[in-house]
Coordinates of C-alpha atoms in Angstrom, one line a residue:
M211 CA 0.0 0.0 0.0
T212 CA 1.5 3.3 -1.1
T213 CA 0.9 5.5 2.0
T214 CA 2.7 7.9 4.2
V215 CA 1.0 6.4 7.3
R216 CA 3.5 5.2 9.9
V217 CA 2.6 3.1 12.9
P218 CA 4.0 4.7 16.1
E219 CA 6.1 2.3 18.2
E220 CA 3.7 2.6 21.2
R221 CA 1.0 1.0 19.1
S222 CA 2.8 -2.3 19.1
A223 CA 1.2 -4.9 21.4
R224 CA 4.0 -5.8 23.8
V225 CA 2.4 -8.7 25.7
P226 CA -0.6 -11.0 25.0
A227 CA -4.0 -9.7 25.8
E228 CA -4.5 -12.1 28.7
Q229 CA -1.5 -10.7 30.5
R230 CA -2.6 -7.1 30.4
G231 CA -4.8 -7.3 33.5
P232 CA -6.9 -9.5 35.7
G233 CA -9.9 -11.2 34.2
R234 CA -8.6 -11.0 30.7
D235 CA -8.4 -13.8 28.1
R236 CA -7.1 -14.1 24.6
D237 CA -10.4 -12.7 23.2
S238 CA -9.9 -9.4 25.2
V239 CA -8.8 -7.5 22.1
R240 CA -10.6 -5.0 20.0
L241 CA -12.3 -5.7 16.6
L242 CA -12.3 -3.2 13.8
V243 CA -15.1 -4.0 11.3
S244 CA -15.0 -2.6 7.8
C245 CA -17.4 -3.1 5.0
G246 CA -16.4 -1.0 2.0
T247 CA -15.4 2.4 3.5
E248 CA -17.8 2.0 6.4
V249 CA -15.9 1.3 9.7
S250 CA -17.1 0.5 13.2
H251 CA -15.4 -0.4 16.4
H252 CA -16.2 -3.5 18.6
A253 CA -14.8 -5.9 21.1
F254 CA -13.6 -9.2 19.6
V255 CA -16.1 -11.1 21.8
E256 CA -18.8 -9.5 19.6
L257 CA -17.6 -11.4 16.6
P258 CA -20.5 -13.9 16.7
R259 CA -22.9 -11.0 16.3
R260 CA -21.1 -9.7 13.3
L261 CA -21.4 -13.0 11.5
R262 CA -24.5 -15.0 10.5
A263 CA -25.7 -18.6 10.1
G264 CA -24.2 -20.1 6.9
D265 CA -21.0 -18.1 7.1
L266 CA -17.8 -20.2 6.8
L267 CA -14.5 -19.4 8.5
I268 CA -11.4 -20.9 6.9
V269 CA -8.9 -21.6 9.7
N270 CA -5.2 -22.6 9.7
T271 CA -4.4 -25.6 11.8
S272 CA -0.6 -25.3 11.6
P273 CA 1.1 -25.4 15.0
T274 CA 3.9 -23.0 15.9
L275 CA 7.4 -24.3 16.3
A276 CA 10.1 -23.2 18.7
S277 CA 12.1 -22.0 15.7
A278 CA 14.7 -19.7 17.3
V279 CA 18.0 -21.5 18.3
D280 CA 21.2 -20.0 19.7
G281 CA 24.4 -20.6 17.7
W282 CA 27.9 -19.4 17.2
I283 CA 30.0 -18.3 14.2
G284 CA 33.5 -18.5 15.6
H285 CA 33.3 -16.7 18.9
A286 CA 30.3 -14.5 17.8
R287 CA 26.9 -15.5 19.1
V288 CA 24.1 -15.5 16.6
V289 CA 20.4 -16.6 16.6
V290 CA 19.2 -18.9 13.9
H291 CA 15.5 -18.7 12.9
F292 CA 14.5 -22.0 11.2
S293 CA 11.9 -21.0 8.6
T294 CA 11.0 -23.8 6.2
R295 CA 12.0 -27.4 5.6
G296 CA 12.7 -28.2 2.0
D297 CA 11.9 -31.4 0.2
D298 CA 15.6 -32.2 -0.1
G299 CA 16.1 -32.0 3.7
R300 CA 17.7 -28.6 3.7
W301 CA 16.2 -25.8 5.8
A302 CA 15.6 -22.2 4.9
V303 CA 17.1 -20.2 7.8
E304 CA 17.7 -16.6 8.8
L305 CA 20.7 -15.6 10.9
R306 CA 20.2 -12.8 13.4
D307 CA 22.4 -10.9 15.8
P308 CA 21.4 -10.7 19.5
D309 CA 20.6 -7.1 20.5
G310 CA 21.3 -7.5 24.2
R311 CA 17.6 -7.1 25.2
G312 CA 16.6 -10.7 24.6
T313 CA 15.6 -10.1 21.0
T314 CA 17.5 -9.8 17.8
R315 CA 18.4 -7.5 14.9
A316 CA 18.9 -8.1 11.2
R317 CA 22.2 -9.5 10.1
A318 CA 23.6 -9.7 6.6
G319 CA 23.1 -13.2 5.2
G320 CA 25.9 -15.6 4.0
P321 CA 28.3 -16.1 2.6
A322 CA 28.0 -19.6 1.3
G323 CA 30.0 -22.0 3.4
T324 CA 29.4 -20.2 6.6
E325 CA 29.3 -22.7 9.5
V326 CA 27.1 -22.1 12.6
R327 CA 27.7 -24.2 15.7
L328 CA 24.4 -25.1 17.5
A329 CA 23.8 -26.9 20.8
G330 CA 24.7 -30.6 21.0
D331 CA 27.6 -30.2 18.6
V332 CA 25.2 -29.7 15.7
R333 CA 26.5 -27.9 12.6
L334 CA 24.6 -25.7 10.2
V335 CA 26.3 -24.8 6.9
L336 CA 24.8 -22.1 4.6
A337 CA 24.6 -23.2 1.0
E338 CA 22.8 -20.6 -1.1
P339 CA 20.3 -17.7 -0.9
L340 CA 16.7 -18.8 -0.8
T341 CA 15.8 -16.5 -3.7
P342 CA 17.8 -14.5 -6.2
Y343 CA 16.4 -11.1 -5.1
G344 CA 17.3 -11.3 -1.4
S345 CA 20.0 -12.6 0.9
R346 CA 18.2 -12.6 4.2
L347 CA 17.1 -16.2 4.1
W348 CA 19.5 -19.0 3.0
W349 CA 19.2 -22.7 2.4
G350 CA 21.4 -24.6 4.8
R351 CA 22.2 -28.1 5.7
V352 CA 22.1 -29.3 9.3
S353 CA 24.3 -32.2 10.5
E354 CA 21.5 -33.4 12.8
P355 CA 18.8 -35.1 10.6
D356 CA 16.1 -34.6 13.3
V357 CA 15.9 -30.8 13.2
L358 CA 12.4 -30.8 14.6
G359 CA 13.8 -32.7 17.7
L360 CA 16.6 -30.0 17.9
L361 CA 14.0 -27.3 18.0
R362 CA 12.0 -29.1 20.7
R363 CA 15.1 -29.5 22.8
H364 CA 16.8 -26.2 22.3
G365 CA 14.5 -23.9 20.5
R366 CA 12.2 -21.1 21.7
P367 CA 9.5 -19.0 19.9
I368 CA 10.7 -16.3 17.5
R369 CA 10.4 -13.0 19.3
Y370 CA 10.7 -9.5 17.9
S371 CA 11.9 -6.3 19.5
Y372 CA 8.5 -4.8 20.1
T373 CA 7.6 -7.5 22.6
Q374 CA 8.3 -7.1 26.3
R375 CA 9.7 -10.5 27.3
D376 CA 10.0 -14.2 26.3
Q377 CA 6.8 -16.2 26.3
P378 CA 6.3 -20.0 26.5
L379 CA 5.5 -21.8 23.2
S380 CA 1.9 -22.3 24.4
V381 CA 1.3 -18.5 24.1
Y382 CA 2.0 -18.8 20.3
Q383 CA -0.4 -21.7 19.7
T384 CA -3.9 -20.9 18.4
V385 CA -7.0 -22.8 19.5
F386 CA -7.1 -24.4 16.0
A387 CA -3.5 -25.7 16.0
L388 CA -3.2 -29.5 15.5
P389 CA -0.1 -31.7 15.5
S390 CA 1.2 -32.3 11.9
A391 CA 1.7 -35.9 10.8
D392 CA 5.4 -35.2 10.1
G393 CA 5.9 -33.0 13.2
G394 CA 6.2 -29.9 11.0
G395 CA 4.6 -26.5 11.7
S396 CA 5.0 -22.7 11.3
A397 CA 8.1 -20.7 12.1
E398 CA 5.7 -17.9 13.3
M399 CA 2.2 -18.2 14.7
P400 CA -0.8 -17.8 12.2
S401 CA -1.7 -15.0 14.5
A402 CA -5.1 -13.8 13.2
A403 CA -6.6 -16.8 15.0
R404 CA -4.9 -16.1 18.3
P405 CA -7.9 -14.2 19.9
F406 CA -10.2 -17.2 19.4
T407 CA -11.1 -19.2 22.5
A408 CA -12.9 -22.5 22.8
R409 CA -15.8 -20.6 24.3
L410 CA -16.0 -18.2 21.4
V411 CA -15.7 -21.1 18.9
A412 CA -18.6 -22.9 20.6
E413 CA -20.8 -19.7 20.4
L414 CA -20.0 -19.3 16.7
V415 CA -21.0 -23.0 16.0
S416 CA -24.2 -22.5 18.0
R417 CA -25.1 -19.6 15.8
G418 CA -24.6 -21.7 12.6
V419 CA -21.2 -20.5 11.6
Q420 CA -19.1 -23.3 10.1
F421 CA -15.3 -23.9 10.1
A422 CA -13.2 -25.3 7.3
P423 CA -9.7 -26.3 8.4
I424 CA -6.7 -25.9 6.1
T425 CA -2.9 -26.0 6.8
L426 CA -0.3 -23.6 5.7
H427 CA 3.1 -23.7 7.5
T428 CA 4.3 -20.2 7.6
G429 CA 8.0 -19.2 7.3
V430 CA 9.5 -16.2 9.0
A431 CA 7.9 -12.8 8.4
S432 CA 9.1 -10.9 5.4
A433 CA 7.8 -7.5 6.4
E434 CA 11.2 -6.2 7.7
A435 CA 12.8 -6.4 4.2
H436 CA 9.5 -5.7 2.4
E437 CA 9.9 -8.9 0.3
P438 CA 7.1 -10.9 -1.2
P439 CA 6.1 -14.0 0.7
Y440 CA 8.3 -17.1 0.1
P441 CA 6.9 -20.5 -1.1
E442 CA 5.2 -22.3 1.8
R443 CA 3.8 -25.8 2.3
Y444 CA 0.0 -26.1 2.4
E445 CA -2.9 -28.5 2.3
V446 CA -6.6 -28.1 1.6
P447 CA -8.3 -31.3 2.6
E448 CA -11.2 -32.8 0.6
A449 CA -13.7 -32.2 3.4
S450 CA -12.8 -28.6 3.6
A451 CA -12.9 -28.1 -0.2
R452 CA -16.5 -29.6 -0.1
L453 CA -17.5 -27.3 2.7
I454 CA -16.2 -24.2 0.9
N455 CA -17.9 -25.1 -2.4
A456 CA -21.2 -25.8 -0.6
A457 CA -21.1 -22.5 1.2
R458 CA -20.3 -20.7 -2.1
A459 CA -23.3 -22.5 -3.8
G460 CA -25.6 -21.1 -1.1
E461 CA -25.6 -17.7 0.4
G462 CA -22.9 -18.2 3.0
R463 CA -19.9 -15.9 3.0
I464 CA -16.4 -17.3 2.8
L465 CA -14.3 -15.6 5.4
A466 CA -10.6 -16.5 5.8
V467 CA -9.0 -16.2 9.3
G468 CA -5.6 -14.8 8.4
T469 CA -3.7 -14.2 5.2
T470 CA -2.3 -17.7 5.4
A471 CA -5.8 -19.1 5.0
V472 CA -6.3 -16.9 1.9
R473 CA -3.0 -18.0 0.4
A474 CA -3.9 -21.7 0.9
V475 CA -7.4 -21.7 -0.4
E476 CA -6.7 -19.4 -3.3
S477 CA -3.9 -21.8 -4.3
A478 CA -6.4 -24.6 -4.5
V479 CA -9.1 -23.1 -6.8
D480 CA -9.3 -24.3 -10.4
A481 CA -9.9 -22.3 -13.5
G482 CA -13.7 -22.9 -13.1
G483 CA -13.7 -21.4 -9.6
V484 CA -14.0 -24.7 -7.8
V485 CA -11.9 -25.4 -4.7
R486 CA -10.1 -28.7 -5.0
A487 CA -8.3 -30.8 -2.4
R488 CA -4.6 -30.0 -2.9
K489 CA -1.3 -30.1 -1.1
G490 CA 2.2 -29.1 -1.8
W491 CA 4.0 -25.8 -2.2
T492 CA 2.4 -22.5 -3.0
D493 CA 4.3 -19.4 -4.3
L494 CA 1.0 -17.5 -4.9
V495 CA 1.1 -13.8 -4.1
V496 CA -2.3 -12.3 -4.0
T497 CA -2.4 -8.8 -5.4
P498 CA -5.1 -6.4 -6.5
E499 CA -4.2 -7.3 -10.1
R500 CA -4.6 -11.0 -9.5
G501 CA -7.7 -10.6 -7.2
V502 CA -9.3 -13.3 -5.1
R503 CA -11.6 -16.1 -6.5
V504 CA -12.8 -17.8 -3.3
V505 CA -12.8 -15.6 -0.2
D506 CA -15.4 -12.9 0.3
G507 CA -13.8 -11.4 3.4
L508 CA -11.0 -11.7 5.9
L509 CA -10.3 -11.6 9.6
T510 CA -6.7 -10.4 10.1
G511 CA -4.3 -8.6 12.3
L512 CA -3.0 -5.1 11.6
H513 CA 0.0 -5.1 9.3
E514 CA 2.8 -2.6 8.7
P515 CA 2.0 -0.2 5.9
E516 CA 4.8 -1.6 3.7
A517 CA 4.0 -5.3 4.3
S518 CA 3.1 -7.4 1.2
H519 CA 0.1 -8.7 3.2
L520 CA -1.6 -5.3 2.5
L521 CA -1.7 -6.1 -1.2
M522 CA -3.8 -9.1 -0.3
L523 CA -6.1 -6.9 1.8
E524 CA -6.5 -4.5 -1.1
A525 CA -7.3 -7.4 -3.4
I526 CA -10.2 -8.3 -1.1
A527 CA -11.5 -4.8 -0.1
G528 CA -9.9 -2.2 -2.4
R529 CA -7.4 0.4 -1.6
A530 CA -9.8 3.1 -0.4
A531 CA -11.4 0.8 2.1
I532 CA -8.0 -0.3 3.5
E533 CA -6.7 3.2 3.8
R534 CA -9.9 4.3 5.6
S535 CA -9.8 1.4 8.0
Y536 CA -6.2 1.8 8.8
G537 CA -6.7 5.5 9.4
E538 CA -9.5 4.5 11.9
A539 CA -7.2 2.0 13.5
L540 CA -4.5 4.6 14.1
S541 CA -6.8 7.3 15.4
G542 CA -8.6 4.7 17.5
L543 CA -5.3 3.6 19.1
Y544 CA -5.6 0.0 18.0
L545 CA -2.6 -2.3 18.8
W546 CA -0.5 -3.9 16.1
H547 CA 1.3 -7.3 15.6
E548 CA 0.7 -10.8 16.8
F549 CA -0.6 -9.9 20.2
G550 CA -2.6 -7.0 19.0
D551 CA -6.2 -6.2 17.8
V552 CA -7.9 -7.6 14.7
H553 CA -9.7 -6.4 11.6
L554 CA -12.7 -8.0 10.1
I555 CA -13.2 -7.1 6.4
L556 CA -16.8 -7.9 5.3
P557 CA -17.9 -8.0 1.7
E558 CA -20.2 -5.6 -0.2
G559 CA -22.4 -6.8 -3.0
P560 CA -25.3 -9.1 -3.8
H561 CA -26.5 -11.7 -1.3
T562 CA -25.1 -9.6 1.6
E563 CA -26.7 -7.4 4.1
S564 CA -26.1 -3.7 3.8
C565 CA -22.8 -2.5 5.0
S566 CA -24.5 -0.4 7.7
S567 CA -26.2 -3.4 9.2
N568 CA -22.9 -5.4 9.0
C569 CA -20.8 -2.7 10.7
R570 CA -23.1 -1.7 13.5

């Protein structure tokens, strides 16, 4: 999104909602609702009243991994962020420098052949950049074949500088997270779903809202370097494809929970607009030019103005709507990032209620 808007540092959510005071839970965040350029302000616990029977939420079941591991290059300490496991056994990794505050700062990638010593006498050797247009992430080979075991033993969740302190891995799991058959997962939490609680899910189901699970294992965030998303592993199961197609055939709205859910389901639609059961790698980048073919709306966190995710939001709602809603979020003192507030983008058009009734 081409904009001069900047998010003040104090608008970053530094701790999870449930740690901000007594009696709070994950769903104690705010909900910005936009429909076209109409915007209204709510609590997230009001979400069931913003939806209706027949709506379908696409949710990502990928669990979050403890993807940050300490290492050393010579006598210099580094932190390795394990991003994505390749089909050939290599891992896409990002090397970071400790910043002395328990978090990290960016570090130049490479060069090829760089060796990083990890705990347990494990070695990581950088091979080549992940893509030709950036050197932040590199493919590397790890001497320990059980990298997921290494992460379980020695890893911790990836943490960025705007957060106040380290958190246990459980804080980074959503209510929808399920163990993967191969033990894999996401380098960073599919955070749009974080405010959901079991209680809220039960209320949504009781009101006739359906859920279609998909899986997309996210790599490390690309917003820092303003790069497009990297290829990621995904799966849209047969049962979920049927649910989505049935809802589309009726009058239900297809609402993705998170940009990861959008990327997965939009990667599984055929030329005729039918969602198929698919799994593998997706390199899809959803832009206004490409548009969306399946989803009608989106529940998502608040993204940095330069993040590539905003192109996806514009593809769903249009630039004017996103600029208006982000202006409202800033003036309304909403909180950004994975522990922050959320934004529900509802569709305009036939077979929907008026935007006024949706937003209020």
